[in-house]
Every structure is written in C-alpha cells, then in structure tokens.
Amino acid sequence: MAEAMQTAQALPAGSEGKRSGGWWGMIALIVTEGSLFGYLLFSYFYLASQTEQHWPPEGLPDLLIPGINTLILLSSSIFVWISERCIQSRQMRWSIASMALAVILGVCFVVIQLHEWNDKSYDMAANLYGSLYFTITGFHMLHVIVGLIILLLLLLWLGLGYFDNRRYAAVTIGGLYWHFVDVVWLFVFTSLYLTPYLY
Amino acid sequence: MTHNTPDLSLNRVPEMGSAPIGSAAEIRLAELWETAPGWRGWLSTVDHKTIGLRYLVTAFIFLLMGGVEALIMRLQLAGPEQNLLTPEQYNQLFTMHGITMIFLYSLPILSGFSNYLWPLMLGSRDMAFPRLNALSYWIFLFAGLFLYVSFPLGEAPNAGWFNYVPFAGLEYNTGPNIDVYALGMVLLGISTTVGSINFVVTLFRMRAPGMSISRVPILVWGTLTASVANIFAIPSVSLAFFLLWLDRRIGTHFFDVVNGGKPLLWQHLFWMFGHPWVYAVVLPAMGIVSDALPTFCRRPLVGYSAVALSTMATMLLGFGVWIHHMFATGLPTLALSFFGAASMVISIPSAVAVFAWIATIWLGRPVFNTPFLFFAGFVILFVIGGLSGVMTAAVPLDFQLNETYFIVAHLHYVLLGINVFPVIGGIYYWFPKFFGRMMNETLGKWSFWVMFIGFNLGFFPMHVAGLLGMPRRIYTYAPHMGWNMVNMITSVGSFVFALGILLFLVNVLVSLKRGALTTPNPWDAPTLEWATPSPPPAYNFAVIPIIASRHPLWEDRLDEGGGRSSLEQGYLLMEGRETLGTTSLDADPDIILKMPDDSLAPFFLGLFSALVFAGLLLHWQNFTILMVLACSLSLAAWMWPRKTLLQRVPDACEEGAAHG
Ligand code: HEM
C-alpha cells in the first residue's frame, strides 16, 4: 500500500485548535447568526426608508455614551485575544487575569446599555422605531449575555487548570464567538446610531 | 497494547491494519460503538444510523398525516356544495397540510437519508457532531408535536402555510392558532439549523482519506448545497415568525399598517427563505436519483461535474428569485422583469441535470426493477413540473394563474414528483442496507404503477381546473361553474395515489419480516456505503478506508486509472470512539477525532427548549425562565471539556502512564 505508507506520520488527537470540529461548527454558527442580524438590519432599513414618522422619534441620537460603550466592548475583545496568546506562551496567570478583565468590561457594556434603554422615552410597543430599536439591541444584548456566560465558563475552566498550550480549543472557539458579538455590535451601532446622521 | 486504558496521548501515529469480522479488533470496536440496550440507550444514542432511521420514520408519519388531511379535503371537494367541512375547518386543514408537507415531511425525510448515508458514503464512523445530530432530531420531533397539539382543539394554524399578514395579525386572527405556528417554526428552525451545520462540517472534515471533493456522491452535493442555503435562509423565516409573534403578543408594530409597519416586509422575509427552501427540498432528492439511477443503468452518471455544478448553481440562483412569489403585489415593472428573467434562467441548471439522467439511461443498460421505475417516473414528472414552472415565471401568465389550481397542480408536480417519488425509490434502494432484507419486487412494481397513475390522474386535471378559473383555497364551489368533472377526477386520483402509498407500506412491513436476506451489495452498486455489511455495524467501517476513485466498488470494471481504493486495509483508530479528520479539499489525514459517547444531554436540551416555547405560548413567564435556565445547564454540561475527548490536557500522572 504505497498510499498507506506515506501517511505514517503522527497526527494530533482530540480537540486541537482550529483542526477541531468545534472550531468549524462555531464558524458555521457565526454565519447563520450573522445572517440573522443581516435580516434584522434589512428590516430596519426597509421600514426606515418608507416611514413617514419622526426617525428616530427623539431626534438624532446622542453619540457620547454609546460611543464609549462601543470602545468598552471592543477592548473586551482585545483582552480575550490576549488571554489566548498568554495560554500559547504558557503564562496561565496572565491568561486568567486577562479573561477576567474581559468579563468585567463585558459586564460594563451591559450595565451601560441597560441605562441607555432606561433613558428612552418610549418602549417596544410605543412606535415602529421603538419596536425596531429594542428588538435589534435586544437581540444583541441576548448575544452579549450568552457570550458572557461562555467567557465565565472559560474563566472557570482556566482556573481549574483544564488547558495549557497544547489543548485549549474551547478558549479559541469561545473567544471567536465573543469577537463575533463585538463585530456585530459595530454593525448595529452604525445602523442605529450613525446612519440617522446621513439623512 | 492493553485496551482497558485507551491511549490518551496528544499526538500519535494512527495504527494501520485490517479488522475482519470476528477478530479481536472488530469485537473491541463493536464494544466501543454499540449503544447500551434499554430505555437509557434509546434516549441517549448518538448513532447516525439510528437517528437517520428515526428521521425517516417520523417524517413518513407526518407524510401520512398530511396525506389524510389532503384526502379529507378531496372528499369535501369531490362534488359541488358539499358540507363535510366548515370553512374554518377547511382553512385549518389546508394550512396544516401545507405546513406538514413542506416543513415536517419534505426536508426531514431527506435529512433522514443523509444522516443515515453520509458517514457511510464518506467513509467515516459518524457525523462531525453526533450529539448535535441527536439534538436536531429531538427538536424536530418536539416542534412537530408542538405544531400539532392545537389541532385536536380546533385551534390549528389557519392562514395558509405562508401565513400572510395582515390576515395572520392579531386583528383578523385572535386565537392561539397563529402563535402556535409562529413559535413552532422558530423551534423547528433551531433543529434545521443545527442539522445543516452538522452536514456542512461533516463534509469538510469527515471524508475518508483520498476522497477528494470531486469524488463524493451527488447526494452529498445536494444535501451540502441545501444545508449551506439553510444556514443563510433559516434565520430569515425564524425572524419573520418571531417578529410576528412580537406584534401579536408584545404589541410591536413591524407589520402594523396603522403605525407605519409594512405587511410586505413579511413577504420579503418569508420568500427570501421560502424559495431557497424549495430547492433545499428537491436538490438532495435529485441527488438520490443521480446516485441510484446509475446503479440500475450499469454505468456511471453521465456528466458528474456538470450535475454537481448545476446543483450549486440552482441554489445560487434560487436566492435571487424570491420575488417571483410576489409578482402580483404591485412591485416596479423593472424588478418584475429582472426576477422573471432570473426565474427563467434557473431552468437551465435543472435542464442540465435532466439531460444527464436521460443520457445515463440512454447510454446504459437499464434494469427495470422497482427503484428504477421510481427514478424514471421522477424524471418524467420533473419535466412536467418544470414546464408549468417556466410558464408561471412569465410575469403576464402569472397574473392570470396566480392563486388558481394551476399553482396547486404545479407545486404538487414539483413536490411529489421531485421529492416523494425519489424518496420512495430511495427507500426501495437502500432498504437492504437499512435492514439487511430485500423488499418485495412484485408488490413494489404494483405500488409504483398505482402511485404513478393515481398521481397523474389526481393532479393533471388540476391544471385544467386552474385554467377554468378555479381559485385555490376554496372550501366548496357552485355546481354551475363547470368544475364538477375535473374535481371528481382529481379526488378519485388522490385516493388511487393513497392506495399506492398503502401498498408501499404493506411492502415495507412484509419485507421487514419476510424479505430475502441480502449481501452487503445486492444491487452491485458503486459507492462506499455498499462496502459495509447490511445492516452496517455500529462502527460503520472496521477500518477507515483509503479512497482512490469516485466509484470505489466498480474500480475493477471501470478501470479509470488512478489506482485502487483500499477497503480492507486502513486506519484502525480504536483508542475510544475515534475517526479520522481530513483536510477540506484533498482529504489528506489531518487529525484523529475523538467522538463523544452516547449522552442524555441532547434529549434534555431538546425537551427544555420545547418547553421554553410552550411557556411562551401559554404566557407562563416564570416557567419559561425556569426552562431557559434548564437549557443553559444542559448546554454547560454538554460543553464541559472532557479528558476522554482530549478537549483538555491530561493530568501529569496519567500522561506518564500513557507514555509508559
Ligand atoms: C395524496 C396526496 C396529496 C393530495 C391529495 C393533496 C391535495 C391537496 C389539496 C386538496 C390542497 C388544497 C388546495 C387548496 O384548497 O388550495 C393541497 C395544498 C397543498 N399541498 Fe397537497 N396534496 C397531496 C400531497 C402533498 C405533498 C406530498 C406535498 C408536499 C411535499 C403537498 C404540498 C401542498 C402544499 C404546500 C399545499 C398548499 C397549502 C396552502 O395553500 O397553504 N401536498 N394539497
């Protein structure tokens, strides 16, 4: 068997980083979730382009707090990334610290966003804009919360010493989800907060 | 090497060898992969073959339920001014019939085939995500039950399967009917999505070494294309239904005209999903034919690459033609022309496939047995359905025919012709693989002819009814409209068709008990699934084979050059449940994948998710929250990194033992 001989090389076993099934599954999940947000934003623009109402009802949105919040969320992504790099270079303490920081920043985002919701003078049922605003940011909030639970689990598993530089696929995969949640926010932010300035 | 402690080292050279039936290695494999007996094993199994059969049986039961609904409608319509059914009952019946056939039968039955066959065709020991596979089945089952619970209470969905607002809005439809549909569809969407993800990853990672992307069977191409489409399209319909539910129960305004909402948004979201879906339920079925027909023509499929490419081209175009369901909504003429043209273009790739099948029959030496009849019958129905489809793609004609029985005829030719006939043919074809027994030929031929004649008798006259102006979705009609004759013929034909299905079922039951025992490859077919015993053992392949051509079992005969596949000698991989992961295009060995054991997590996650939706339907807030928590816990337990799967690093002491 000529062909059989040539494959007599050692192969990694188990969930090895980007060769693991989970990594591929996560990418597929992100594609389908990304489409979900695509359809949400499609609905937003479709309805916005035909509306005769005040859009947004309270006038152009204030950008300061949401802008800062965006930076908070993005920086949290950076710390997840650092956490993974630290595993690769076997600095497990730093990895844990960085992951913890990422979680804290994520929680900050949630708190500030809840504040934003509170400040609105309308709710989901008040008008069309409210329906869209709260549904879209609500969907995103749901993803942030799921992402935070994932980060917390990763933190726990890191603390339990489950991973080192040889096996840490869960961190790569969970981290990828968190990056996705952050990138989606950029789209949501652009659509809901920036595009109203264009018309 | 002692087998009591599996080798957990993080890198190793995979052992090669052979493991004939009865050898120590083979017995060990069976131990590793077999599901425990009893109810625990029954609920926890992740074997793709069991799940595939469950999908097939469940979807077939839904076909029968939808069929009974259809027969009741045909009784009502057999003559004018009958009052077997009230208008409301008729509405619920045709809606449930549509929902059942479209969502609970036609895709799930194909998922059943693919779940059962993919790992066998690809030379793997299971799908990429066995537990996800189980989850997808359980949620499908629960979503089906969810959609049906309100039927006996007389509160079933009643606004047609595409459920247009404002008719489906709260204003015109106050009962729970539409909520059941909306929530049920979101639930079912989860099942379809995770199932599709599983297929895509399986294709890219789980093919036997040497099975490059141009050597996979067409069924795999069909299901792959459908799955990719689902991954993009399902969110659209789930979102549409979710927004509708918000409108109805939370008071949002997405479709609410008075407050600036737009009912057309519903149509866009629905058909952006709906049209790709139509292809998703036919492409894998076309794949069944492309793979099985050559076996009975005793030659390879003509134009493999053309058919594979046309499969994908159909889907790409399919995403561009959703507007053709909305020709009559007052869109700009330019848009109409564009989408009308696109709908015409889409018939080109389908024509490629048709010519490939005809050429295969023409150039081959056909063996006229039951599966062949079903596949050949399918080709004929495909042509008729396609022609009436091209007719409605012409915008002016669509204005005339929209909402008449012509459309009903067209969609039944497409769906029964391209889905039901290949599916029944496929069951005849793979039955020996599933159960190790042949189906009865005589009964088989009878069932085909009764079905074929009944079908054409029942559905061809519907074209005429449509041209005579009979609208669809009417519960009765006046005697002087001139529709009496066609409707009577249609009803008679429907019952003849149903009789054909009944004959098929009798054949299944009889053959299960008394069918002749078979060999691994009774049809002398070319593809890899026939290299395993019938029925295949729990581990599928005693050794992961090494593939050298598109027709591993016909290599001696075809001599396509390119060497011989190695089926007896291959990768042993038996340190726990294991299979080989390969690279996406060339299928070079890449990783030893550790496969999960049977688990109850999928069942419970499925159950709790269904209960979340039940809670939403009944407005039980606390219950819903509780069930969300239960889902999260099941998920955390599921995802918990395991040492046996090498998701985490082994402890220091164990590592020493493994190397020692
Ligand atoms: C014995 C076989 C069948 C019979 C006799 C039958 C008959 C019917 C009838 C009478 C209607 C209602 C037409 C109307 O009032 O507008 C209908 C609608 C429909 N059927 Fe069937 N059918 C059969 C099988 C199937 C199958 C196998 C599928 C799909 C795979 C299917 C899909 C549909 C759909 C999508 C509708 C439209 C429902 C709606 O208007 O919302 N049918 N069928």
mmCIF file of C-alpha atoms and ligand atoms in Angstrom, chain B residues 63 67 70-71 73-74 77 90 94-95 97-98 101-102 105-106 160-162 405 408 411-412 415-416 420 459 462 472-474 494 497-498, ligand 1:
data_model
loop_
_atom_site.group_PDB
_atom_site.id
_atom_site.type_symbol
_atom_site.label_atom_id
_atom_site.label_comp_id
_atom_site.label_asym_id
_atom_site.label_seq_id
_atom_site.Cartn_x
_atom_site.Cartn_y
_atom_site.Cartn_z
ATOM 1 C CA LEU B 63 -46.459 12.463 5.324
ATOM 2 C CA GLY B 67 -51.999 12.821 3.350
ATOM 3 C CA ALA B 70 -55.481 16.052 1.943
ATOM 4 C CA LEU B 71 -57.884 13.154 1.436
ATOM 5 C CA MET B 73 -60.152 17.941 1.628
ATOM 6 C CA ARG B 74 -60.564 15.943 -1.552
ATOM 7 C CA LEU B 77 -64.205 18.989 -2.959
ATOM 8 C CA TYR B 90 -61.106 23.632 5.624
ATOM 9 C CA PHE B 94 -55.129 23.082 4.038
ATOM 10 C CA THR B 95 -52.838 25.099 6.282
ATOM 11 C CA HIS B 97 -51.477 20.027 5.173
ATOM 12 C CA GLY B 98 -49.106 22.619 3.707
ATOM 13 C CA MET B 101 -45.760 18.515 3.922
ATOM 14 C CA ILE B 102 -43.377 21.415 3.490
ATOM 15 C CA TYR B 105 -42.078 15.914 5.822
ATOM 16 C CA SER B 106 -40.085 17.032 2.820
ATOM 17 C CA GLY B 160 -52.119 29.148 4.807
ATOM 18 C CA TRP B 161 -48.578 27.926 5.079
ATOM 19 C CA PHE B 162 -47.128 31.241 4.030
ATOM 20 C CA TYR B 405 -55.500 25.464 -9.072
ATOM 21 C CA VAL B 408 -51.689 23.836 -6.815
ATOM 22 C CA LEU B 411 -46.483 22.686 -6.724
ATOM 23 C CA HIS B 412 -47.685 19.115 -6.365
ATOM 24 C CA LEU B 415 -43.004 18.425 -4.651
ATOM 25 C CA LEU B 416 -44.406 14.963 -5.222
ATOM 26 C CA VAL B 420 -41.922 11.887 -2.918
ATOM 27 C CA PHE B 459 -53.051 16.205 -10.253
ATOM 28 C CA MET B 462 -55.859 20.403 -11.540
ATOM 29 C CA ARG B 472 -57.194 27.687 -4.699
ATOM 30 C CA ARG B 473 -58.132 27.519 -1.046
ATOM 31 C CA ILE B 474 -61.876 27.474 -1.547
ATOM 32 C CA SER B 494 -55.971 11.201 -4.961
ATOM 33 C CA PHE B 497 -52.439 7.575 -5.188
ATOM 34 C CA ALA B 498 -53.075 6.985 -1.491
HETATM 35 C C1 HEM C 1 -52.246 12.314 -1.569
HETATM 36 C C2 HEM C 1 -51.505 13.319 -1.862
HETATM 37 C C3 HEM C 1 -51.942 14.770 -1.828
HETATM 38 C C4 HEM C 1 -53.170 15.302 -2.086
HETATM 39 C C5 HEM C 1 -54.434 14.583 -2.464
HETATM 40 C C6 HEM C 1 -53.051 16.720 -1.904
HETATM 41 C C7 HEM C 1 -54.107 17.609 -2.049
HETATM 42 C C8 HEM C 1 -54.057 18.962 -1.749
HETATM 43 C C9 HEM C 1 -55.172 19.841 -1.700
HETATM 44 C C10 HEM C 1 -56.603 19.439 -1.961
HETATM 45 C C11 HEM C 1 -54.710 21.068 -1.353
HETATM 46 C C12 HEM C 1 -55.536 22.313 -1.109
HETATM 47 C C13 HEM C 1 -55.698 23.149 -2.282
HETATM 48 C C14 HEM C 1 -56.470 24.385 -1.949
HETATM 49 O O1 HEM C 1 -57.571 24.306 -1.379
HETATM 50 O O2 HEM C 1 -55.947 25.450 -2.264
HETATM 51 C C15 HEM C 1 -53.314 20.974 -1.219
HETATM 52 C C16 HEM C 1 -52.479 22.022 -0.893
HETATM 53 C C17 HEM C 1 -51.113 21.890 -0.717
HETATM 54 N N1 HEM C 1 -50.366 20.726 -0.787
HETATM 55 FE FE1 HEM C 1 -51.074 18.883 -1.179
HETATM 56 N N2 HEM C 1 -51.777 17.022 -1.564
HETATM 57 C C18 HEM C 1 -51.065 15.847 -1.514
HETATM 58 C C19 HEM C 1 -49.732 15.702 -1.205
HETATM 59 C C20 HEM C 1 -48.873 16.752 -0.977
HETATM 60 C C21 HEM C 1 -47.455 16.626 -0.765
HETATM 61 C C22 HEM C 1 -46.700 15.309 -0.743
HETATM 62 C C23 HEM C 1 -46.968 17.884 -0.590
HETATM 63 C C24 HEM C 1 -45.549 18.341 -0.340
HETATM 64 C C25 HEM C 1 -44.497 17.653 -0.294
HETATM 65 C C26 HEM C 1 -48.086 18.799 -0.670
HETATM 66 C C27 HEM C 1 -47.982 20.170 -0.519
HETATM 67 C C28 HEM C 1 -49.056 21.045 -0.539
HETATM 68 C C29 HEM C 1 -48.961 22.457 -0.307
HETATM 69 C C30 HEM C 1 -47.671 23.226 0.009
HETATM 70 C C31 HEM C 1 -50.240 22.988 -0.406
HETATM 71 C C32 HEM C 1 -50.645 24.451 -0.259
HETATM 72 C C33 HEM C 1 -51.230 24.721 1.088
HETATM 73 C C34 HEM C 1 -51.689 26.124 1.168
HETATM 74 O O3 HEM C 1 -52.414 26.550 0.258
HETATM 75 O O4 HEM C 1 -51.306 26.815 2.147
HETATM 76 N N3 HEM C 1 -49.219 18.082 -0.909
HETATM 77 N N4 HEM C 1 -52.908 19.662 -1.449
#
